Amino acid sequence: EVEQLIKTNSGAARVVIFDHTLRSGDEGEREEKLIREPVLSAHNDYTEWSGPNRVREFLPDEADALLARRFAIIQVWRAIHRPIQCNPLALADAKSVAMEDLLVAERRYPHRVGQTYRLKYSPDHRWFYFPEMRRDEALVFKVYDSMKDGRARFTPHTSFHDPASPANAPARQSIEVRAFAFFCSRPSLQGAHSGISDC
């Protein structure tokens, strides 16, 4: 269902899901189920470097051919159980974010190094959120696009403390799925001679 949702919304020829994260605003649930908390800082999950690097890590045998064409990393975010009343997700309007607003942050794991962007404040940023999202609703947004033709390439986002949340609002329970979206495109002259097909 998630693959089809991304294909329908992006026009991708192929979608490969490679990661998912469960999050809870309840500390006890996080400790019991070993899941993560909502992130309360504006960020974008991939950088100019780490987007293509994820393809190399997950699809090493196909990476050279796949990276020769346009690809994107798209996330799908939704509520797991009750409507989201606490710590909703806000998305920045990509058109309001300049490249110089994005600061590289290194993430070190036991067996690899990753990168994300942190967002430097600017009064030009415009933010949107969707209050009380239900299980049958989803946010689909792009956190990396290899195409540099003026289109949106990164979508900074963050959870936040919503002053409109009821005092007794249930803790947020959410899931996000990350996927590669690969697009058909005309091969370059070099691609045509190397046997790389359109898709």
Backbone as a chain_set.jsonl record, in Angstrom:
{"seq": "EVEQLIKTNSGAARVVIFDHTLRSGDEGEREEKLIREPVLSAHNDYTEWSGPNRVREFLPDEADALLARRFAIIQVWRAIHRPIQCNPLALADAKSVAMEDLLVAERRYPHRVGQTYRLKYSPDHRWFYFPEMRRDEALVFKVYDSMKDGRARFTPHTSFHDPASPANAPARQSIEVRAFAFFCSRPSLQGAHSGISDC", "coords": {"N": [[0.825, -1.206, 0.0], [1.941, 1.251, 0.793], [4.021, 1.515, -1.058], [2.489, 1.754, -3.418], [1.083, 4.096, -2.858], [3.168, 5.983, -2.85], [4.098, 5.711, -5.488], [1.817, 6.576, -6.918], [1.608, 9.247, -6.079], [4.049, 10.361, -6.792], [4.816, 9.561, -9.338], [6.806, 7.758, -9.789], [8.661, 5.06, -11.279], [9.571, 2.847, -9.98], [9.534, 1.757, -6.64], [11.228, 1.397, -3.61], [11.06, 0.325, -0.437], [12.978, 1.04, 2.397], [13.297, 1.502, 5.106], [11.813, 1.999, 8.347], [10.271, 3.762, 11.07], [9.063, 3.679, 14.337], [7.374, 5.838, 16.568], [6.825, 7.29, 19.799], [5.18, 9.389, 22.149], [5.113, 8.693, 24.738], [7.007, 7.958, 27.479], [7.248, 5.566, 28.961], [6.2, 3.643, 27.199], [8.081, 3.868, 25.162], [10.412, 2.884, 26.412], [9.597, 0.278, 27.031], [9.0, -0.853, 24.508], [11.187, -0.214, 23.034], [11.31, 1.977, 21.214], [11.406, 5.093, 19.36], [11.428, 8.633, 20.32], [9.321, 11.53, 19.564], [10.8, 13.896, 17.333], [12.03, 16.977, 18.185], [13.227, 19.075, 16.738], [14.005, 21.05, 13.93], [14.676, 19.497, 10.877], [16.138, 17.759, 8.05], [16.118, 14.574, 6.678], [18.093, 13.605, 4.931], [21.09, 14.465, 3.13], [22.865, 16.24, 0.506], [24.968, 14.493, 0.109], [24.357, 12.161, 1.669], [21.946, 11.147, 0.679], [22.333, 9.865, -1.996], [24.236, 8.077, -1.0], [22.788, 6.339, 0.624], [21.455, 4.779, -1.269], [23.641, 3.413, -2.347], [24.339, 1.908, -0.093], [22.098, 0.234, 0.365], [21.393, -0.894, -2.11], [23.726, -2.021, -3.503], [24.637, -3.455, -5.788], [23.169, -2.436, -7.874], [23.544, 0.247, -7.783], [25.178, 2.098, -9.322], [23.898, 2.213, -11.858], [21.321, 3.01, -11.067], [21.798, 5.487, -9.873], [22.478, 6.978, -12.03], [20.248, 8.03, -13.08], [17.33, 10.06, -12.343], [16.407, 10.078, -8.94], [14.551, 9.859, -5.866], [14.089, 10.318, -2.319], [11.458, 9.436, -0.392], [9.141, 10.037, 2.181], [6.6, 8.551, 4.193], [4.214, 9.366, 6.519], [2.265, 8.701, 9.378], [-0.483, 8.455, 11.784], [-0.619, 5.903, 14.288], [-2.577, 4.886, 16.024], [-4.669, 6.496, 17.84], [-6.131, 9.718, 16.842], [-3.717, 12.285, 16.105], [-2.988, 14.414, 18.576], [-1.084, 15.522, 20.118], [2.25, 16.736, 19.908], [2.336, 17.068, 16.96], [3.348, 16.729, 13.456], [5.18, 19.113, 11.67], [5.69, 20.649, 8.504], [8.097, 22.263, 6.493], [7.63, 24.688, 3.955], [9.15, 23.967, 1.066], [9.911, 25.823, -0.851], [10.408, 28.058, 0.609], [12.781, 27.728, 1.861], [16.18, 28.25, 1.806], [19.237, 26.961, 0.359], [21.442, 27.699, 1.91], [20.355, 27.754, 4.402], [20.443, 25.229, 5.377], [22.18, 23.087, 7.431], [24.847, 20.854, 7.68], [24.754, 17.921, 9.584], [26.475, 15.452, 11.239], [25.887, 11.986, 11.726], [26.761, 9.446, 13.764], [27.07, 5.998, 13.784], [27.501, 2.615, 15.081], [28.488, 1.091, 12.864], [28.478, 2.689, 10.62], [28.503, 5.958, 9.064], [26.344, 8.675, 8.922], [24.489, 11.458, 7.466], [22.532, 14.325, 8.189], [20.453, 17.19, 7.539], [20.332, 20.074, 9.551], [18.164, 22.745, 10.377], [18.697, 26.12, 9.948], [17.47, 29.03, 11.511], [15.195, 31.175, 9.805], [13.361, 34.083, 9.028], [11.958, 33.862, 6.712], [10.967, 31.316, 6.39], [8.202, 29.184, 5.859], [5.64, 27.372, 7.438], [3.667, 24.386, 7.755], [1.049, 22.409, 9.142], [-0.977, 19.529, 9.965], [-3.622, 19.26, 11.82], [-4.733, 16.856, 14.257], [-4.46, 14.407, 12.821], [-5.618, 11.347, 11.439], [-5.602, 7.687, 11.506], [-6.227, 6.876, 8.931], [-5.173, 8.769, 7.298], [-2.363, 10.253, 5.66], [0.856, 11.77, 5.521], [2.795, 12.524, 2.762], [5.956, 13.084, 1.782], [8.875, 14.591, 0.314], [12.273, 14.032, 0.964], [14.642, 14.083, -0.29], [15.885, 14.814, -3.512], [17.347, 14.035, -6.526], [17.321, 15.585, -8.796], [18.227, 18.684, -10.116], [16.766, 21.055, -10.997], [15.398, 23.241, -10.189], [13.156, 22.36, -8.873], [11.504, 21.385, -5.761], [13.681, 19.957, -3.411], [14.349, 19.141, -0.833], [12.648, 18.643, 2.281], [12.403, 20.149, 5.099], [11.405, 19.282, 8.42], [9.586, 18.889, 11.532], [8.608, 17.754, 14.77], [6.389, 19.339, 17.119], [5.491, 21.298, 20.046], [2.235, 21.773, 20.324], [0.312, 24.491, 21.063], [-2.422, 24.354, 21.0], [-3.107, 21.841, 21.753], [-5.073, 19.607, 23.736], [-4.996, 19.543, 27.343], [-5.05, 17.004, 28.426], [-4.32, 15.367, 26.347], [-3.76, 12.338, 24.511], [-0.619, 10.545, 24.352], [1.47, 10.89, 21.504], [1.457, 8.476, 18.916], [3.132, 7.237, 16.252], [4.09, 6.345, 12.874], [6.698, 6.228, 10.508], [7.712, 5.782, 7.175], [10.393, 5.145, 5.005], [11.419, 5.509, 1.659], [12.986, 4.674, -1.466], [12.486, 6.315, -4.528], [12.465, 5.653, -7.829], [12.922, 6.96, -11.066], [11.865, 6.912, -14.499], [13.829, 7.941, -17.217], [15.184, 9.605, -20.079], [18.062, 8.062, -21.286], [21.421, 9.297, -21.081], [23.736, 10.019, -23.796], [26.024, 8.625, -23.19], [24.91, 6.789, -21.404], [23.228, 5.383, -23.142], [25.069, 4.027, -24.742], [26.177, 2.418, -22.838], [24.376, 0.512, -22.262], [22.379, 1.009, -20.42], [19.022, 1.04, -19.734], [15.909, 2.864, -20.329], [14.343, 2.51, -18.036]], "CA": [[0.0, 0.0, 0.0], [2.823, 2.418, 0.851], [4.671, 1.599, -2.373], [1.53, 2.262, -4.4], [0.808, 5.484, -2.498], [4.295, 6.793, -3.318], [4.07, 5.697, -6.957], [0.705, 7.4, -7.376], [1.845, 10.657, -5.785], [5.321, 10.853, -7.33], [5.037, 9.149, -10.719], [7.995, 6.894, -9.851], [8.507, 3.773, -11.953], [9.908, 1.79, -9.024], [9.647, 2.22, -5.254], [11.858, 0.41, -2.734], [11.023, 0.728, 0.974], [14.216, 0.579, 3.022], [13.393, 1.808, 6.534], [10.633, 2.558, 9.008], [10.515, 4.135, 12.465], [7.921, 3.887, 15.217], [7.647, 6.869, 17.573], [5.811, 7.46, 20.837], [5.389, 10.468, 23.106], [5.023, 8.115, 26.082], [8.33, 7.443, 27.848], [7.125, 4.17, 29.372], [6.043, 2.828, 25.989], [9.366, 3.865, 24.448], [11.329, 1.977, 27.103], [9.09, -1.097, 26.933], [9.025, -1.348, 23.128], [12.451, 0.222, 22.429], [11.02, 2.82, 20.058], [11.958, 6.445, 19.471], [10.578, 9.75, 20.708], [9.164, 12.544, 18.526], [11.967, 14.776, 17.188], [11.601, 18.361, 18.388], [14.141, 20.033, 16.113], [13.78, 21.07, 12.483], [15.735, 18.745, 10.199], [15.833, 16.981, 6.85], [16.79, 13.31, 6.991], [19.206, 13.285, 4.02], [21.838, 15.587, 2.574], [23.359, 16.046, -0.857], [25.847, 13.311, 0.118], [23.806, 10.939, 2.28], [20.877, 10.579, -0.151], [22.9, 8.841, -2.883], [24.971, 7.055, -0.246], [21.827, 5.331, 1.083], [21.236, 3.849, -2.384], [24.83, 2.552, -2.408], [24.315, 0.985, 1.046], [21.005, -0.732, 0.293], [21.317, -1.545, -3.423], [25.084, -1.824, -4.024], [24.835, -4.035, -7.126], [22.442, -1.634, -8.872], [23.68, 1.675, -7.446], [25.712, 2.933, -10.41], [22.853, 2.405, -12.868], [20.21, 3.752, -10.483], [22.209, 6.86, -9.603], [22.648, 7.676, -13.309], [18.958, 8.648, -13.393], [16.697, 10.762, -11.233], [15.763, 9.33, -7.866], [14.176, 10.654, -4.695], [13.747, 9.599, -1.092], [10.136, 9.929, -0.006], [8.662, 9.517, 3.461], [5.163, 8.496, 4.465], [4.071, 9.528, 7.974], [0.857, 8.665, 9.79], [-0.823, 8.017, 13.138], [-0.775, 4.461, 14.44], [-3.756, 4.497, 16.788], [-5.608, 7.609, 17.984], [-5.743, 10.938, 16.129], [-2.559, 12.971, 16.676], [-3.336, 15.665, 19.252], [0.101, 15.973, 20.837], [3.469, 16.63, 19.094], [2.111, 16.81, 15.531], [4.475, 16.969, 12.56], [5.086, 20.305, 10.828], [6.537, 20.606, 7.316], [8.456, 23.558, 5.919], [7.441, 24.888, 2.53], [10.505, 23.881, 0.498], [10.205, 27.049, -1.6], [10.8, 29.118, 1.547], [14.05, 27.332, 2.494], [17.359, 28.4, 0.946], [20.277, 25.96, 0.638], [22.325, 28.157, 2.998], [19.669, 27.531, 5.681], [20.615, 23.819, 5.744], [23.483, 22.849, 8.049], [25.148, 19.421, 7.729], [24.971, 17.321, 10.904], [26.928, 14.069, 11.084], [25.31, 10.998, 12.656], [27.695, 8.319, 13.836], [26.541, 4.731, 14.262], [28.621, 1.666, 15.255], [29.044, 0.53, 11.632], [28.408, 3.599, 9.488], [28.331, 7.378, 9.341], [25.299, 9.275, 8.104], [24.362, 12.909, 7.542], [21.235, 14.968, 8.033], [20.512, 18.652, 7.589], [19.616, 20.84, 10.564], [17.655, 23.951, 9.741], [19.006, 27.406, 10.579], [16.268, 29.87, 11.512], [15.03, 32.305, 8.899], [11.973, 34.575, 9.051], [11.322, 33.544, 5.432], [10.407, 29.963, 6.391], [6.756, 28.998, 6.032], [5.39, 26.046, 8.015], [2.316, 23.862, 7.685], [0.803, 21.125, 9.805], [-2.314, 18.999, 9.768], [-4.017, 18.871, 13.171], [-5.569, 15.685, 14.56], [-4.406, 13.409, 11.754], [-6.149, 10.028, 11.797], [-4.9, 6.529, 10.933], [-6.499, 6.729, 7.502], [-4.563, 9.896, 6.608], [-0.899, 10.15, 5.644], [1.666, 12.807, 4.892], [3.778, 11.981, 1.831], [6.822, 14.224, 1.481], [10.176, 14.262, -0.26], [13.394, 14.512, 1.762], [15.804, 14.169, -1.174], [15.632, 14.639, -4.944], [18.619, 14.21, -7.231], [17.151, 16.517, -9.902], [18.564, 20.051, -9.734], [16.191, 21.894, -12.046], [14.549, 24.249, -9.568], [12.07, 21.75, -8.101], [11.787, 21.153, -4.344], [14.572, 18.804, -3.24], [14.402, 18.763, 0.574], [11.51, 19.142, 3.055], [12.641, 20.15, 6.546], [10.212, 18.975, 9.199], [9.82, 18.738, 12.962], [7.494, 17.684, 15.697], [6.401, 20.551, 17.948], [4.485, 21.398, 21.103], [1.112, 22.541, 19.798], [-0.419, 25.119, 22.178], [-3.851, 24.02, 20.908], [-3.329, 20.461, 22.229], [-5.746, 19.522, 25.033], [-4.093, 19.23, 28.458], [-5.063, 15.548, 28.65], [-4.179, 14.701, 25.043], [-2.967, 11.108, 24.574], [0.718, 10.621, 23.761], [1.514, 10.595, 20.067], [1.974, 7.217, 18.393], [3.206, 7.437, 14.809], [5.036, 5.538, 12.111], [7.169, 6.83, 9.26], [8.341, 4.832, 6.262], [11.28, 5.803, 4.046], [11.504, 4.713, 0.429], [13.591, 5.212, -2.682], [11.607, 6.4, -5.692], [13.296, 5.713, -9.037], [12.134, 7.489, -12.168], [12.327, 6.682, -15.87], [14.294, 9.141, -17.902], [15.966, 9.277, -21.264], [19.476, 7.911, -20.944], [22.364, 10.154, -21.79], [24.435, 9.318, -24.871], [26.907, 7.651, -22.527], [24.053, 5.716, -20.884], [22.746, 4.572, -24.265], [26.159, 3.137, -25.177], [26.566, 1.496, -21.772], [23.355, -0.503, -22.126], [21.412, 1.357, -19.404], [17.738, 1.278, -20.379], [15.148, 3.995, -19.794], [13.804, 2.214, -16.707]], "C": [[0.864, 1.263, 0.0], [3.548, 2.604, -0.481], [3.725, 2.217, -3.396], [1.196, 3.724, -4.128], [1.909, 6.402, -3.018], [4.323, 6.846, -4.844], [2.999, 6.651, -7.496], [0.997, 8.882, -7.204], [3.097, 11.216, -6.446], [5.518, 10.568, -8.816], [6.261, 8.262, -10.889], [7.668, 5.583, -10.561], [8.74, 2.615, -10.991], [10.071, 2.409, -7.645], [10.215, 1.092, -4.413], [11.839, 0.956, -1.309], [12.267, 0.183, 1.66], [14.289, 0.832, 4.523], [12.029, 2.219, 7.058], [10.984, 2.827, 10.471], [9.186, 4.313, 13.178], [8.306, 4.944, 16.25], [6.486, 6.958, 18.557], [6.188, 8.633, 21.724], [5.341, 9.989, 24.534], [6.348, 7.451, 26.449], [8.287, 5.971, 28.24], [6.997, 3.241, 28.178], [7.353, 2.748, 25.217], [10.343, 2.886, 25.082], [10.903, 0.525, 26.945], [9.283, -1.662, 25.527], [10.288, -0.954, 22.373], [12.195, 0.988, 21.126], [11.434, 4.255, 20.36], [10.913, 7.473, 19.896], [10.348, 10.674, 19.507], [10.379, 13.484, 18.509], [11.498, 16.222, 17.226], [12.637, 19.364, 17.876], [13.998, 19.912, 14.595], [14.968, 20.451, 11.756], [15.22, 18.204, 8.87], [16.693, 15.725, 6.932], [17.987, 12.981, 6.105], [19.815, 14.564, 3.462], [22.196, 15.285, 1.113], [24.223, 14.784, -0.959], [25.119, 12.055, 0.585], [22.636, 10.348, 1.503], [21.398, 9.512, -1.095], [23.624, 7.727, -2.124], [24.041, 5.969, 0.28], [21.528, 4.315, -0.027], [22.422, 2.89, -2.471], [24.834, 1.526, -1.272], [23.273, -0.107, 0.881], [20.953, -1.505, -1.022], [22.673, -1.457, -4.113], [25.285, -2.353, -5.447], [24.184, -3.209, -8.228], [22.772, -0.153, -8.782], [24.151, 2.526, -8.611], [24.651, 3.228, -11.453], [21.712, 3.258, -12.316], [20.558, 5.216, -10.274], [22.477, 7.65, -10.879], [21.365, 8.377, -13.736], [18.415, 9.352, -12.152], [16.166, 9.766, -10.208], [15.457, 10.279, -6.721], [14.053, 9.728, -3.496], [12.479, 10.258, -0.568], [9.717, 9.258, 1.29], [7.143, 9.549, 3.521], [5.001, 8.446, 5.976], [2.599, 9.475, 8.327], [0.715, 8.247, 11.245], [-0.967, 6.5, 13.158], [-2.134, 4.116, 15.036], [-4.762, 5.647, 16.838], [-5.201, 8.779, 17.084], [-4.606, 11.66, 16.858], [-3.011, 14.31, 17.259], [-2.116, 16.306, 19.907], [1.333, 15.762, 19.946], [3.182, 16.285, 17.633], [3.369, 17.115, 14.724], [4.195, 18.222, 11.731], [6.084, 20.184, 9.688], [6.836, 22.021, 6.853], [8.1, 23.563, 4.439], [8.832, 24.947, 1.906], [10.888, 25.142, -0.269], [10.678, 28.172, -0.688], [12.155, 28.851, 2.198], [15.183, 27.459, 1.476], [18.402, 27.351, 1.317], [21.179, 26.394, 1.787], [21.662, 28.064, 4.376], [19.899, 26.117, 6.216], [22.04, 23.579, 6.212], [23.722, 21.348, 8.173], [25.41, 18.996, 9.168], [25.349, 15.858, 10.694], [26.257, 13.191, 12.134], [26.204, 9.773, 12.619], [27.027, 7.115, 14.496], [27.71, 3.766, 14.411], [29.276, 1.23, 13.954], [28.945, 1.462, 10.422], [28.28, 5.033, 9.983], [27.268, 7.912, 8.391], [25.339, 10.793, 8.238], [22.896, 13.293, 7.443], [21.49, 16.466, 7.903], [19.754, 19.129, 8.82], [19.237, 22.163, 9.912], [18.0, 25.179, 10.571], [17.772, 28.296, 10.471], [16.328, 30.952, 10.44], [13.579, 32.776, 8.99], [11.229, 34.289, 7.749], [10.638, 32.178, 5.425], [8.896, 30.003, 6.625], [6.515, 27.557, 6.464], [3.917, 25.687, 7.905], [2.21, 22.617, 8.558], [-0.676, 20.78, 9.68], [-2.813, 18.474, 11.11], [-4.917, 17.64, 13.21], [-5.621, 14.695, 13.402], [-4.849, 12.047, 12.265], [-5.333, 8.929, 11.111], [-5.097, 6.404, 9.428], [-6.0, 7.925, 6.692], [-3.047, 9.736, 6.662], [-0.303, 11.401, 5.015], [2.7, 12.113, 4.016], [4.668, 13.154, 1.43], [8.227, 13.762, 1.12], [11.277, 14.853, 0.603], [14.713, 14.518, 0.98], [15.31, 14.027, -2.606], [16.938, 14.931, -5.664], [18.532, 15.249, -8.347], [17.36, 17.952, -9.429], [18.074, 21.02, -10.804], [15.256, 22.954, -11.484], [13.394, 23.677, -8.772], [12.476, 21.623, -6.631], [12.625, 19.885, -4.2], [14.598, 18.284, -1.814], [13.172, 19.358, 1.274], [11.85, 19.083, 4.534], [11.324, 19.954, 7.297], [10.585, 18.812, 10.663], [8.505, 18.461, 13.673], [7.524, 18.973, 16.523], [5.315, 20.476, 19.011], [3.384, 22.338, 20.619], [0.344, 23.164, 20.963], [-1.917, 24.831, 22.146], [-4.142, 22.601, 21.4], [-4.066, 20.48, 23.564], [-4.757, 19.101, 26.125], [-3.987, 17.735, 28.694], [-4.91, 14.763, 27.348], [-3.351, 13.429, 25.187], [-1.611, 11.294, 23.891], [0.658, 10.235, 22.288], [2.083, 9.21, 19.817], [1.956, 7.33, 16.875], [4.201, 6.475, 14.184], [5.435, 6.325, 10.873], [7.91, 5.771, 8.469], [9.179, 5.623, 5.276], [11.449, 4.894, 2.833], [12.29, 5.46, -0.637], [12.514, 5.237, -3.764], [12.496, 6.603, -6.912], [12.414, 6.054, -10.226], [12.726, 7.073, -13.505], [12.812, 8.005, -16.429], [15.07, 8.707, -19.126], [17.418, 9.133, -20.866], [20.313, 8.931, -21.702], [23.003, 9.35, -22.919], [25.357, 8.26, -24.281], [26.086, 6.475, -22.006], [23.569, 4.803, -21.991], [23.805, 3.596, -24.723], [26.515, 2.115, -24.094], [25.498, 0.431, -21.514], [22.343, -0.203, -21.024], [20.098, 1.7, -20.107], [17.044, 2.474, -19.738], [14.672, 3.741, -18.378], [14.529, 1.049, -16.08]], "O": [[0.563, 2.228, -0.703], [3.672, 3.726, -0.972], [4.119, 3.103, -4.155], [1.042, 4.507, -5.064], [1.628, 7.47, -3.563], [4.546, 7.908, -5.425], [3.251, 7.431, -8.414], [0.675, 9.687, -8.079], [3.199, 12.428, -6.641], [6.296, 11.251, -9.481], [6.708, 8.036, -12.014], [6.556, 5.066, -10.463], [8.178, 1.533, -11.163], [10.68, 3.469, -7.505], [9.743, -0.042, -4.489], [12.523, 1.934, -1.007], [12.583, -1.0, 1.525], [15.256, 0.415, 5.161], [11.191, 2.725, 6.312], [11.88, 2.197, 11.033], [8.293, 5.006, 12.69], [9.432, 4.948, 16.749], [5.328, 6.733, 18.204], [7.363, 8.851, 22.017], [5.508, 10.785, 25.458], [6.762, 6.489, 25.802], [9.189, 5.21, 27.891], [7.612, 2.175, 28.144], [7.702, 1.696, 24.682], [11.027, 2.142, 24.378], [11.74, -0.356, 26.749], [9.684, -2.815, 25.369], [10.451, -1.313, 21.207], [12.78, 0.69, 20.084], [11.772, 4.582, 21.497], [9.706, 7.233, 19.844], [11.099, 10.612, 18.533], [10.917, 13.822, 19.564], [10.677, 16.643, 16.411], [12.887, 20.384, 18.517], [13.885, 18.812, 14.054], [16.117, 20.828, 11.985], [14.017, 18.195, 8.61], [17.885, 15.815, 7.228], [18.819, 12.158, 6.486], [19.152, 15.595, 3.339], [21.873, 14.226, 0.575], [24.213, 14.096, -1.979], [25.247, 10.999, -0.033], [22.352, 9.159, 1.646], [20.963, 8.364, -1.019], [23.624, 6.574, -2.555], [24.44, 4.809, 0.379], [21.366, 3.126, 0.248], [22.232, 1.687, -2.647], [25.282, 0.396, -1.464], [23.532, -1.261, 1.223], [20.514, -2.655, -1.043], [22.772, -0.881, -5.196], [26.028, -1.756, -6.226], [24.599, -3.276, -9.384], [22.326, 0.629, -9.622], [23.575, 3.584, -8.866], [24.513, 4.371, -11.89], [21.194, 4.13, -13.014], [19.716, 6.092, -10.473], [22.683, 8.863, -10.823], [21.379, 9.215, -14.639], [18.975, 9.246, -11.061], [15.56, 8.753, -10.556], [16.031, 11.363, -6.622], [13.928, 8.512, -3.642], [12.433, 11.465, -0.333], [9.917, 8.057, 1.473], [6.494, 10.443, 2.978], [5.581, 7.585, 6.638], [1.773, 10.114, 7.674], [1.659, 7.752, 11.861], [-1.383, 5.891, 12.173], [-2.775, 3.159, 14.602], [-5.619, 5.754, 15.96], [-4.064, 8.835, 16.615], [-4.545, 11.645, 18.087], [-3.371, 15.227, 16.52], [-2.122, 17.499, 20.212], [1.451, 14.722, 19.297], [3.728, 15.311, 17.115], [4.331, 17.684, 15.24], [3.114, 18.374, 11.162], [7.191, 19.679, 9.875], [5.951, 22.876, 6.821], [8.254, 22.552, 3.754], [9.603, 25.866, 2.182], [12.066, 25.494, -0.33], [11.283, 29.136, -1.157], [12.627, 29.658, 3.0], [15.141, 26.844, 0.411], [18.448, 26.901, 2.461], [21.636, 25.553, 2.562], [22.318, 28.268, 5.398], [19.588, 25.833, 7.373], [22.994, 23.837, 5.479], [22.879, 20.637, 8.721], [26.188, 19.628, 9.882], [24.618, 15.113, 10.041], [26.081, 13.599, 13.282], [26.38, 9.145, 11.575], [26.495, 7.201, 15.603], [28.804, 4.051, 13.923], [30.488, 1.015, 13.92], [29.294, 1.063, 9.311], [27.989, 5.287, 11.152], [27.296, 7.627, 7.194], [26.116, 11.342, 9.019], [22.122, 12.674, 6.714], [22.602, 16.943, 8.128], [18.658, 18.645, 9.103], [19.918, 22.636, 9.002], [17.643, 25.269, 11.746], [17.104, 28.305, 9.437], [17.372, 31.56, 10.204], [12.665, 31.953, 9.024], [10.011, 34.452, 7.681], [9.817, 31.906, 4.55], [8.392, 30.749, 7.465], [7.117, 26.631, 5.921], [3.041, 26.551, 7.953], [3.173, 21.863, 8.694], [-1.506, 21.622, 9.337], [-2.466, 17.359, 11.501], [-5.741, 17.416, 12.323], [-6.69, 14.203, 13.044], [-4.504, 11.642, 13.375], [-4.492, 9.202, 10.254], [-4.229, 5.884, 8.728], [-6.364, 8.077, 5.526], [-2.514, 9.15, 7.603], [-0.877, 12.002, 4.107], [3.404, 11.214, 4.477], [4.198, 14.109, 0.811], [8.696, 12.709, 1.55], [11.234, 16.036, 0.941], [15.759, 14.902, 1.505], [14.424, 13.219, -2.887], [17.563, 15.966, -5.431], [19.563, 15.747, -8.801], [16.743, 18.386, -8.457], [18.867, 21.717, -11.437], [14.423, 23.503, -12.205], [12.711, 24.417, -8.064], [13.656, 21.74, -6.298], [12.31, 18.857, -4.8], [14.847, 17.098, -1.6], [12.708, 20.439, 0.911], [11.609, 18.059, 5.172], [10.268, 20.407, 6.855], [11.754, 18.621, 10.997], [7.435, 18.881, 13.231], [8.563, 19.626, 16.617], [4.359, 19.708, 18.901], [3.584, 23.549, 20.52], [-0.224, 22.435, 21.776], [-2.609, 25.035, 23.143], [-5.304, 22.198, 21.458], [-3.732, 21.278, 24.439], [-3.794, 18.383, 25.853], [-2.939, 17.248, 29.119], [-5.332, 13.61, 27.268], [-2.349, 13.424, 25.901], [-1.474, 12.099, 22.969], [-0.112, 9.361, 21.889], [3.074, 8.816, 20.432], [0.894, 7.499, 16.274], [5.034, 5.876, 14.864], [4.608, 7.005, 10.265], [8.647, 4.961, 9.032], [8.737, 6.652, 4.766], [11.601, 3.679, 2.961], [12.272, 6.689, -0.709], [11.731, 4.297, -3.897], [13.198, 7.609, -7.014], [11.316, 5.521, -10.383], [13.939, 6.901, -13.632], [12.252, 9.061, -16.133], [15.555, 7.578, -19.2], [17.955, 9.998, -20.175], [19.965, 9.365, -22.8], [22.829, 8.134, -22.989], [25.461, 7.147, -24.798], [26.488, 5.318, -22.135], [23.503, 3.587, -21.812], [23.49, 2.455, -25.06], [27.087, 1.068, -24.393], [25.675, -0.442, -20.664], [21.519, -1.062, -20.709], [20.074, 2.563, -20.983], [17.515, 3.027, -18.744], [14.602, 4.679, -17.583], [14.211, 0.656, -14.958]]}, "num_chains": 1, "name": "protein.A"}
